[in-house]
C-alpha positions as a printed Julia matrix, in Angstrom:
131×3 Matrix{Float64}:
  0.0    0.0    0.0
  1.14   3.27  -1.09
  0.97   6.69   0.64
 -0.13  10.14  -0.6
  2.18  11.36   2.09
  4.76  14.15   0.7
  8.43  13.82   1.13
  9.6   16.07   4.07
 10.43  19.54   3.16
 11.41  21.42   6.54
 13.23  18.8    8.71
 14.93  19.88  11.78
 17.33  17.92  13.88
 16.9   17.56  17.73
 19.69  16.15  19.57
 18.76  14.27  23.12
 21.95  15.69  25.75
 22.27  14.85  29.32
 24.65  14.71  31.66
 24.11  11.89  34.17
 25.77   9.18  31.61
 26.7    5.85  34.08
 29.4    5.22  31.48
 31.18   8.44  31.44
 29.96  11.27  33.76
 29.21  14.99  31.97
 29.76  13.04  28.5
 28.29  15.95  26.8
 30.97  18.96  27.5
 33.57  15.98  27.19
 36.76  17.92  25.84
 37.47  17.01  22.47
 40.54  18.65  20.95
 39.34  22.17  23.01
 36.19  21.69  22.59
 32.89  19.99  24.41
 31.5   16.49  22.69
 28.02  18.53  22.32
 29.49  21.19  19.88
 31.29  18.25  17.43
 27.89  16.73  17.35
 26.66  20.24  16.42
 29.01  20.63  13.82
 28.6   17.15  11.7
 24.39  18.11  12.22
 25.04  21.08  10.4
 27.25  19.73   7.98
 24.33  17.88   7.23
 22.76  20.96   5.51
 19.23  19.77   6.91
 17.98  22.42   8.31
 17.7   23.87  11.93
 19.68  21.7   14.73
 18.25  22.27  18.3
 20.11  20.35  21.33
 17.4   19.14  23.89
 19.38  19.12  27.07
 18.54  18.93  31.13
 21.44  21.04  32.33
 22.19  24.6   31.63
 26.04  23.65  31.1
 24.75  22.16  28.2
 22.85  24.7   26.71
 25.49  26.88  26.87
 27.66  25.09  25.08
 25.21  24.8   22.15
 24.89  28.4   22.43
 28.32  29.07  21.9
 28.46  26.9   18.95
 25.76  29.14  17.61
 22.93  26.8   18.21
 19.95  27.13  19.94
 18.97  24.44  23.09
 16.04  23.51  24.85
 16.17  22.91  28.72
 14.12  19.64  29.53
 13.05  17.8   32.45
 15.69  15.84  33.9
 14.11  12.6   34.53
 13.11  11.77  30.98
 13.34   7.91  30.5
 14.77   8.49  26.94
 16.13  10.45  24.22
 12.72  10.22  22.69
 10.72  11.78  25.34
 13.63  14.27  25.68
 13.06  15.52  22.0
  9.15  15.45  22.34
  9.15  18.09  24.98
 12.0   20.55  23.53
 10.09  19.97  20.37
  6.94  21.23  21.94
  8.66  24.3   23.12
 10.15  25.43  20.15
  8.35  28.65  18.5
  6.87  27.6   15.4
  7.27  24.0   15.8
  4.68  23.32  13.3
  6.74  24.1   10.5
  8.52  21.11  10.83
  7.52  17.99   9.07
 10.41  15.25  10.0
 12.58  15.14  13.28
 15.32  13.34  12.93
 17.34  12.61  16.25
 20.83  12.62  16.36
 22.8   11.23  19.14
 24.86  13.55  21.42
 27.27  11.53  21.95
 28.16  11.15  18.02
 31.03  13.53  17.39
 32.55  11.74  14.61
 28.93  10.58  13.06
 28.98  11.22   8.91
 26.58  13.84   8.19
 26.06  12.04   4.98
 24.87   9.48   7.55
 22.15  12.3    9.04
 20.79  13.02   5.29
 20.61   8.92   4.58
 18.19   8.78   7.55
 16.24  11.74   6.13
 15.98   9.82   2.59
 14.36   7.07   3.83
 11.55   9.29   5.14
 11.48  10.76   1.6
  9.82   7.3    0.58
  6.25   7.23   1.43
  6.05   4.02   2.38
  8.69   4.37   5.37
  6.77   5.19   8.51
């Protein structure tokens, strides 16, 4: 069965950040070559050429260091059970969220992630009979 669905035309990427990893504490302002994980992850979203990139964070620590990568963030709860649920709110707070048509979630704990990767996961939405 075929949709009538159209292919997205304003994606934006939302990218789940928090800092109580078990693994590796404050994982998300990690230094990386003089710089925090969470703006490397910024940069390959970008690179990506998608569209607006929003980091969904619970910590202001966070948020600043997407703001001084030139992104915008989104403070969440801090008790989210997932990435998921982290996106769904900071989605809901964003000003003109209805623009957007596909949400594509990058991890924030990617920074060496392809972008070509990032626009591969937007194609398959592109077919209308991916859900």
């Amino acid at each position: 069965m075929t949709s009538n669905r159209r292919p997205p035309q304003h994606p934006v990427i939302i990218i789940p950040s928090r800092l109580a990893s078990t693994r590796l504490p404050r994982k998300p302002l990690a230094d990386i070559g003089g710089k925090p994980m969470i703006a490397h992850v910024l940069a390959r979203a970008l690179e990506s050429g998608l569209g607006d990139v929003v980091v969904a964070c619970d910590a202001e620590e966070i948020a600043e260091a997407a703001r001084k990568a030139g992104r915008q963030a989104v403070l969440t709860k801090p008790d989210h059970p997932s990435g998921s649920d982290r996106i769904w709110e900071a989605l809901n707070a964003l000003p003109g969220n209805a623009k957007y048509d596909a949400i594509i979630n990058v991890q924030g704990d990617e920074p060496t992630l392809d972008p070509a990767h990032i626009r591969a996961a937007l194609a398959l939405l592109e077919n209308p009979d991916v859900d």
